[in-house]
Short mmCIF file of C-alpha atoms in Angstrom, two decimals:
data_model
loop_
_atom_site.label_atom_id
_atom_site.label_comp_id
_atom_site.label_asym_id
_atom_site.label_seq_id
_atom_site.Cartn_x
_atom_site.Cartn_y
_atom_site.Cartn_z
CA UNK A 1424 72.41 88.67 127.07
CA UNK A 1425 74.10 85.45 126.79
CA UNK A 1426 76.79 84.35 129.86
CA UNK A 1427 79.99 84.78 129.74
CA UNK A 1428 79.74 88.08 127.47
CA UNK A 1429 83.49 89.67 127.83
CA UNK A 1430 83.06 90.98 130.90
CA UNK A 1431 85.51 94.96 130.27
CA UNK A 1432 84.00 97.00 131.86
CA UNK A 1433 84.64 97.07 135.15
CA UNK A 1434 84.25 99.26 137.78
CA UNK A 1435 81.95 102.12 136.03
CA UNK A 1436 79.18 102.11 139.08
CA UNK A 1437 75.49 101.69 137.41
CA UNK A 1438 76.72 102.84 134.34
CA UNK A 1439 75.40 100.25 131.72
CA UNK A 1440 78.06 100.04 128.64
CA UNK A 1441 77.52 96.94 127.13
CA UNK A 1442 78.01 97.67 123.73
CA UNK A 1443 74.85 96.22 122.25
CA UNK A 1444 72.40 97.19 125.49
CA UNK A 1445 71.94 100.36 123.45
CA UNK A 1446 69.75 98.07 120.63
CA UNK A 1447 67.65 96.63 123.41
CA UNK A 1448 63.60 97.02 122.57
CA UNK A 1449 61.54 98.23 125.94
CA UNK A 1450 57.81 98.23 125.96
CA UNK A 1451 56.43 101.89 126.99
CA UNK A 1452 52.83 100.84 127.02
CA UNK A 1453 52.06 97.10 126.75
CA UNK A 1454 49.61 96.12 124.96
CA UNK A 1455 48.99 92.51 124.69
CA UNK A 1456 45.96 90.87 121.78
CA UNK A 1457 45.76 87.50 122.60
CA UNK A 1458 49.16 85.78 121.87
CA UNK A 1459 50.58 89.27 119.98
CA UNK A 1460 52.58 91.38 121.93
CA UNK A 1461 52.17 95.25 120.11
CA UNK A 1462 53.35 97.26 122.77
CA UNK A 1463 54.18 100.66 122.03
CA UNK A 1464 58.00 100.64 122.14
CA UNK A 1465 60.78 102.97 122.42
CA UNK A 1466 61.26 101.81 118.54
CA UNK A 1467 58.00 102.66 118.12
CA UNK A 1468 58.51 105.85 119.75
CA UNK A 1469 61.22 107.14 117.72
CA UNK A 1470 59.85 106.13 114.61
CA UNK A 1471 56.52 108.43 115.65
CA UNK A 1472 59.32 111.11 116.38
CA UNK A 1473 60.75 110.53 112.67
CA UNK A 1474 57.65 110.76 110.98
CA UNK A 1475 56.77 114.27 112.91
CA UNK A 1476 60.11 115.65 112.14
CA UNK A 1477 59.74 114.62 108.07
CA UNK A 1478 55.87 115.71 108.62
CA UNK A 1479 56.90 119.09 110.08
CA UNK A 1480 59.82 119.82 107.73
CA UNK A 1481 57.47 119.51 104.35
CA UNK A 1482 54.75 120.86 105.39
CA UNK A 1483 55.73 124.38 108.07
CA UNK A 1484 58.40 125.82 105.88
CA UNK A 1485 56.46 125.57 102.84
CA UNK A 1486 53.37 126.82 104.01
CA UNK A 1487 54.52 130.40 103.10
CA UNK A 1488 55.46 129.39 99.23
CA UNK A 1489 58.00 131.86 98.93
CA UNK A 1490 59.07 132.12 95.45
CA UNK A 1491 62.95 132.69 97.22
CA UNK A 1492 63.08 129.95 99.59
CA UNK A 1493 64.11 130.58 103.29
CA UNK A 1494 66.30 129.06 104.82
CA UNK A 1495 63.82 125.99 106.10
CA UNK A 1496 62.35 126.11 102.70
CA UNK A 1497 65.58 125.66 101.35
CA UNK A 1498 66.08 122.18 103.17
CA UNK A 1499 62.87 120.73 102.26
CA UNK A 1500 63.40 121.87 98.73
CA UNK A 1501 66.63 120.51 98.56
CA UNK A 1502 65.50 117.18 100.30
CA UNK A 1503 62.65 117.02 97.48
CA UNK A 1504 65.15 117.84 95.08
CA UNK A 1505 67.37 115.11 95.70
CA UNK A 1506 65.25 112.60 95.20
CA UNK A 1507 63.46 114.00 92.47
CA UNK A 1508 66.79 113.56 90.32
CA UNK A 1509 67.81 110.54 92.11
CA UNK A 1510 64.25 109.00 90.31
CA UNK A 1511 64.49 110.86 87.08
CA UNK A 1512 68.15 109.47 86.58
CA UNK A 1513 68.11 105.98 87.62
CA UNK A 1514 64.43 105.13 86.59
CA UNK A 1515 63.44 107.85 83.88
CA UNK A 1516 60.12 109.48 83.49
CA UNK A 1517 57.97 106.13 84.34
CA UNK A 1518 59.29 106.47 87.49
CA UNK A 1519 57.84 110.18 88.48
CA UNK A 1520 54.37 108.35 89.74
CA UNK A 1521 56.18 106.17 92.03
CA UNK A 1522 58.02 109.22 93.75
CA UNK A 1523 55.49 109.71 96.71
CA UNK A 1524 56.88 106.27 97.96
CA UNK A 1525 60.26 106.73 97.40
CA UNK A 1526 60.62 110.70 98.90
CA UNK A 1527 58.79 108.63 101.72
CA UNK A 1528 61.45 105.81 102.23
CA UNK A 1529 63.86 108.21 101.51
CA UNK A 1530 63.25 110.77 104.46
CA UNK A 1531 61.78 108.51 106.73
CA UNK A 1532 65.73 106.44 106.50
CA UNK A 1533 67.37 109.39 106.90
CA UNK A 1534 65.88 111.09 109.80
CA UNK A 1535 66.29 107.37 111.40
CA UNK A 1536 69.30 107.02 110.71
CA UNK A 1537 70.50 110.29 111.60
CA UNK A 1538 68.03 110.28 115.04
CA UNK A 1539 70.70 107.41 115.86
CA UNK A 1540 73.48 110.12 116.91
CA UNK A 1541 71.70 111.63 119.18
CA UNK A 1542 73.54 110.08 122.40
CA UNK A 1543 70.71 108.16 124.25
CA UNK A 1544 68.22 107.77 121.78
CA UNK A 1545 67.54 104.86 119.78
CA UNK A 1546 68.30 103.82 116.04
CA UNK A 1547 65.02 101.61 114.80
CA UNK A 1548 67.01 101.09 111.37
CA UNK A 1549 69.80 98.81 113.60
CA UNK A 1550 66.84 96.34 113.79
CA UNK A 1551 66.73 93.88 111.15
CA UNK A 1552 63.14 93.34 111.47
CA UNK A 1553 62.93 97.17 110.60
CA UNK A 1554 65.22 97.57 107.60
CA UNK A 1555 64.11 93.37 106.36
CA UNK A 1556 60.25 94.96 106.55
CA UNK A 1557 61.17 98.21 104.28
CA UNK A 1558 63.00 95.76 101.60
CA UNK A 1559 60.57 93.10 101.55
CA UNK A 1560 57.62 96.06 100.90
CA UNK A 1561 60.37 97.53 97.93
CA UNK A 1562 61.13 93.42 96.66
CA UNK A 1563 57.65 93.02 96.49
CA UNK A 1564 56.39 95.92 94.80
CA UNK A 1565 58.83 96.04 92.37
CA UNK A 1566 58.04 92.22 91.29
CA UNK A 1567 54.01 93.37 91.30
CA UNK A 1568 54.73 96.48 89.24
CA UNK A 1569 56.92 94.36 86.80
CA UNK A 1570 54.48 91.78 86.07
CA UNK A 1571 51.62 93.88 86.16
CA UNK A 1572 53.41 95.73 83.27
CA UNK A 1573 54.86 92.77 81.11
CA UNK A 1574 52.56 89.79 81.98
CA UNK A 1575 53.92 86.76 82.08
CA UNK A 1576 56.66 88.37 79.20
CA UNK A 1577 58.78 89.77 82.83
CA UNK A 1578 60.24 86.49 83.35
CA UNK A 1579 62.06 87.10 80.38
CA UNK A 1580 63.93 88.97 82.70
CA UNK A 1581 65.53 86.45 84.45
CA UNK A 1582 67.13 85.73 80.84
CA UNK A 1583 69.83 88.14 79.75
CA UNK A 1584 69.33 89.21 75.75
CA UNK A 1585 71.71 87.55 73.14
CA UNK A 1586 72.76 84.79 75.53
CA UNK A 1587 73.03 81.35 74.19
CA UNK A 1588 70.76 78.84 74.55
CA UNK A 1589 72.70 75.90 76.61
CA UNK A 1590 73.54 78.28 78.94
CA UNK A 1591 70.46 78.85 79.90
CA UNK A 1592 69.24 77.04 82.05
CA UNK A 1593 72.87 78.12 84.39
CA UNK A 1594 71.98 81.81 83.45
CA UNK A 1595 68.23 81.47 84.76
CA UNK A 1596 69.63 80.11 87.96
CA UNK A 1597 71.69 82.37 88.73
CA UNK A 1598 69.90 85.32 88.29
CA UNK A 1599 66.80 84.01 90.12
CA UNK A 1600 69.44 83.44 92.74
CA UNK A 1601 70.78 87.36 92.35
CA UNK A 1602 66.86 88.45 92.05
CA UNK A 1603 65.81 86.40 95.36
CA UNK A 1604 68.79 87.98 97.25
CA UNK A 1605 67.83 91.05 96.67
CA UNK A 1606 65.94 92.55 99.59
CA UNK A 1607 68.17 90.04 102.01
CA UNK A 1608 71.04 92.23 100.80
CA UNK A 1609 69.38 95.30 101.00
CA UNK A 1610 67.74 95.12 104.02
CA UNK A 1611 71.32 93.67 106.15
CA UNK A 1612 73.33 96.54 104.46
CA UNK A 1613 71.41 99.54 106.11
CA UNK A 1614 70.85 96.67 109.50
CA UNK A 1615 74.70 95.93 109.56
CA UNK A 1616 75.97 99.42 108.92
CA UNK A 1617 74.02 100.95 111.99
CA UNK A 1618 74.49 98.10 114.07
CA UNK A 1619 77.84 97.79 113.24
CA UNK A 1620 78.67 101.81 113.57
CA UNK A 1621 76.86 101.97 116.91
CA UNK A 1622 78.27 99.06 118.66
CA UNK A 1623 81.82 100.75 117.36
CA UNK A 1624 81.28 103.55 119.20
CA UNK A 1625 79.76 102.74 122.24
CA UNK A 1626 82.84 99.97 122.36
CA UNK A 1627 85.53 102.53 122.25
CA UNK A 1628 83.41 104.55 124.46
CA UNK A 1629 84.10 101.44 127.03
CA UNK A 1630 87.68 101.73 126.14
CA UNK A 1631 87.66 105.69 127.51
CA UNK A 1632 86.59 104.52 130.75
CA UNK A 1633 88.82 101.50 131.06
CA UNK A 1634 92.58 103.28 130.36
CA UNK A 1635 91.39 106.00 132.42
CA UNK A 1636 94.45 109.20 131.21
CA UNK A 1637 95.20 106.99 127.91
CA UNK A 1638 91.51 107.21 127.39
CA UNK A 1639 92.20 110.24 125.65
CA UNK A 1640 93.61 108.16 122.41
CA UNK A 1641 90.47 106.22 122.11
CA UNK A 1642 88.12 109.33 122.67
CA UNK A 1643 89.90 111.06 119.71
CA UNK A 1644 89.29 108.10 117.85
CA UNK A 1645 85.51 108.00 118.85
CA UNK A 1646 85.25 111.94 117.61
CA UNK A 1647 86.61 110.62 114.34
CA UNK A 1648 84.23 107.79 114.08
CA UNK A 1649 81.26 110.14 114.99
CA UNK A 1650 82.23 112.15 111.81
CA UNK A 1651 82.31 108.71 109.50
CA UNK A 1652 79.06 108.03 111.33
CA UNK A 1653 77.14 111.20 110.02
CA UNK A 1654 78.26 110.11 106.84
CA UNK A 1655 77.37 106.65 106.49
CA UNK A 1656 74.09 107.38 107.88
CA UNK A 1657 73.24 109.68 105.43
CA UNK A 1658 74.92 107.49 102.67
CA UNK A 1659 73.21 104.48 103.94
CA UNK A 1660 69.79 106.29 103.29
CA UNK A 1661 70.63 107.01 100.08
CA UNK A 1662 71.85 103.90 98.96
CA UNK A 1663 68.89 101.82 100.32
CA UNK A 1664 66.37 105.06 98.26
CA UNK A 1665 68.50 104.71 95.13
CA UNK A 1666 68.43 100.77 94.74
CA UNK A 1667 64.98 101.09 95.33
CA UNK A 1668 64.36 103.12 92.45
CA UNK A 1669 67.44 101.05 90.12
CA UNK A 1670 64.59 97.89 91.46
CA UNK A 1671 61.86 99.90 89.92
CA UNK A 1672 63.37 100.76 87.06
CA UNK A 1673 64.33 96.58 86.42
CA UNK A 1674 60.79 96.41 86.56
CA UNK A 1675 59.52 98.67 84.50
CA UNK A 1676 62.33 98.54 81.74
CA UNK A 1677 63.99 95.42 82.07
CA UNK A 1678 67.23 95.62 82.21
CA UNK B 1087 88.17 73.54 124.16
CA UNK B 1088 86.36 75.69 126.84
CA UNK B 1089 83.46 77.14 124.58
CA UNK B 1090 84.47 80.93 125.79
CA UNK B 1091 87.99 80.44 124.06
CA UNK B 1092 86.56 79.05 120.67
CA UNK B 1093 84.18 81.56 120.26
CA UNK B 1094 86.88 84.63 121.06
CA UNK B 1095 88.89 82.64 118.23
CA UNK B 1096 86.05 82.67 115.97
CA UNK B 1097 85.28 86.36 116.15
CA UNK B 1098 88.84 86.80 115.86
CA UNK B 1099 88.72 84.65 113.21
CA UNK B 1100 85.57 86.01 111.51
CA UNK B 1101 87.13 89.44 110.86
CA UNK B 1102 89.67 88.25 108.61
CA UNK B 1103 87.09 89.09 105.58
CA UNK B 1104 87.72 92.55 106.68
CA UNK B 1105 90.71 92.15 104.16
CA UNK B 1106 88.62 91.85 101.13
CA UNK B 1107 86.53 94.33 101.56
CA UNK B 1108 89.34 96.70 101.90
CA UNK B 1109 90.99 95.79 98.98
CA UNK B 1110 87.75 96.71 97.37
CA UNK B 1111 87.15 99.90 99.21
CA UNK B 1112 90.97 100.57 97.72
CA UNK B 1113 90.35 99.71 94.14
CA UNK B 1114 86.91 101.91 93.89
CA UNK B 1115 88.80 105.02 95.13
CA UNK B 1116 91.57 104.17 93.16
CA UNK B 1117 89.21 103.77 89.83
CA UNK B 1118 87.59 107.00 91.27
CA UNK B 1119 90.93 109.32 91.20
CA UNK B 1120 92.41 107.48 87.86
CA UNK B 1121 89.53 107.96 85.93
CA UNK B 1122 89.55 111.72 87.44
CA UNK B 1123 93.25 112.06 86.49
CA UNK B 1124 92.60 110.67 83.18
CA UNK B 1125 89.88 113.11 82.32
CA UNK B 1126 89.38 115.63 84.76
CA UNK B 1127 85.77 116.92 82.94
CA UNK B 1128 83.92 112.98 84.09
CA UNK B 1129 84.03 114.17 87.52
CA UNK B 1130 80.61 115.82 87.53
CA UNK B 1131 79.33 112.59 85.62
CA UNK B 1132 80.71 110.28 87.90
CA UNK B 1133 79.04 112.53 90.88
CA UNK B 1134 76.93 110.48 93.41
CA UNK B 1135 77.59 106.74 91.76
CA UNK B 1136 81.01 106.67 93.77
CA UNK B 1137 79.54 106.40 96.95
CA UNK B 1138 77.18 103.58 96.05
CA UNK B 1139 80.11 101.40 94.91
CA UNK B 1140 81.88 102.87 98.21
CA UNK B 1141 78.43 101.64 100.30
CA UNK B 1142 77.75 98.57 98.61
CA UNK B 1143 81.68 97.53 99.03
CA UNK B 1144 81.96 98.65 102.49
CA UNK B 1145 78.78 96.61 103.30
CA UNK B 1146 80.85 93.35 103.00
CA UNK B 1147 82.84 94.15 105.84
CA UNK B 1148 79.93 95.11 107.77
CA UNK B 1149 78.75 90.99 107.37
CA UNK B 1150 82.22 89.87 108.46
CA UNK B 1151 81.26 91.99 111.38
CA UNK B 1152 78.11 90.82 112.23
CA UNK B 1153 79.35 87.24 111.83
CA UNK B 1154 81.75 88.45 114.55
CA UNK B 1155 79.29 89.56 116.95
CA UNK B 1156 76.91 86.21 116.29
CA UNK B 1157 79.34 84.68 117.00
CA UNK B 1158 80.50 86.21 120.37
CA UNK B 1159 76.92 87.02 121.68
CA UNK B 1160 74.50 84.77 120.09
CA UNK B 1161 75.61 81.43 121.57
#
């Protein structure tokens, strides 16, 4: 932590409520290779926890293959569901054999994201190296799938239809710029929204110890932003599943 | 200067793009309920694409934000 951090929060014995000492990656086994440091870490540790959790929603409650789903069934139905029409809609039926990957993303987000309000466990999606890893994997696959269907004919892409010829060389530009953003802006959208989200709490959280009988504003406030928290985390999944699949379907339509 | 006053300035600073983005926040949900009140049947087209122009307008914020907290805690 850098000196000279705003030191306000005194007096709160060994409680530690630094706002952004929540984010802070701790080695549970080292393991060292050489120079490489891949420890198992706590962000390693919750993202084992997410995968169980997706693993044991999909497969347990369907193991029976009720024709009229339980009540588990019904969650893992309507988890499949929604990203079965989430594809369908924004990438059409060329987009069904890419659906293992994106139900994947999809769940994997969500249960992250949603792991994060658990108070005391950690959120691996407030790590850019996370969320910048996930987009890079989407940025690049979508650029192999498009050229792999349209040859050399996908950089006609970065050339809008009916546009006119001086502009071009602006127009090129500009959406090589847009298509290079692309998993930058994806990846710090799902980064800064649970960073952001999480260090809001934990702040006010601070603020409840601080005005000690007044604390009871900023707590009410803190049950509020809980609430908008649920939502963005689900909504943040969703977004980051759903311009996946508008990605895929650039590259397998074109525009 | 002492470098702890500039960089509580700049943070403080830093979340004036907050504005923006809520001016956009605004003008989505206001698009969202005028085109409702205008023709109450597009609501079920509309559906889910509301909340990506909500998420990929609140996201803006969110950098003003983080430019806030580079600021304070990355120097």
């Amino acid at each position: 932590m850098a000196e000279g951090a705003p030191a306000g929060h005194g007096g709160t014995g060994g409680l530690n409520l630094h706002p952004l000492s929540q984010f802070e990656i701790t080695p549970l086994i080292p393991i060292q290779v050489g120079d490489l440091n891949i420890s198992y870490t706590n962000s390693s540790l919750w993202m084992t926890i997410a995968v169980v959790i997706v693993f044991a929603l999909m497969a347990l409650p369907t193991r029976g293959r009720a024709l009229v789903p339980g009540r588990m069934q019904s969650v893992a139905e309507i988890l499949y569901e929604t990203t079965a029409n989430m594809l369908r809609e924004s990438a059409g039926r060329e987009g069904r054999q890419y659906f293992p990957f994106i139900f994947a993303l999809f769940s994997f987000l969500l249960v992250g994201n949603l792991q994060g309000m658990i108070p005391g466990s950690f959120t691996f999606t407030s790590h850019l190296v996370v969320t910048f890893a996930l987009a890079l994997v989407v940025w690049g696959g979508t650029t192999v799938i498009g050229f792999a269907r349209h040859g050399a004919g996908f950089l006609k892409f970065f050339l809008p239809p009916g546009a006119p010829t001086w502009a071009a060389p602006l127009l090129v530009l500009t959406e090589l710029i847009s298509y290079l953003s692309r998993p930058v802006s994806l990846a710090l959208r799902l980064f800064a929204n649970m960073l952001v989200g999480h260090t809001l709490l934990k702040t006010l959280g601070g603020f409840v110890f601080v005005l000690g009988v007044a604390g009871v504003v900023p707590l009410a406030v803190n049950v509020a932003i809980t609430a908008l928290e649920f939502l963005v985390a689900v909504l943040q999944a969703y977004i980051f599943a759903i311009l996946s699949c508008i990605y895929l379907n650039d590259a397998l339509h074109m525009h | 200067m002492e470098l702890e006053a500039a960089k509580l300035i700049g943070a403080g600073l830093a979340t004036i793009g907050v504005i923006g983005a809520g001016i956009g926040v605004g003008n989505v949900w206001a698009g969202y309920y005028t085109a409702i009140a205008r023709n109450p049947s597009a609501k079920d087209d509309i559906g889910a694409n509301i909340w990506i122009g909500f998420a990929l307008t609140e996201a803006i914020a969110l950098y003003a934000l983080i430019i806030a907290l580079i600021v304070l805690f990355a120097f």
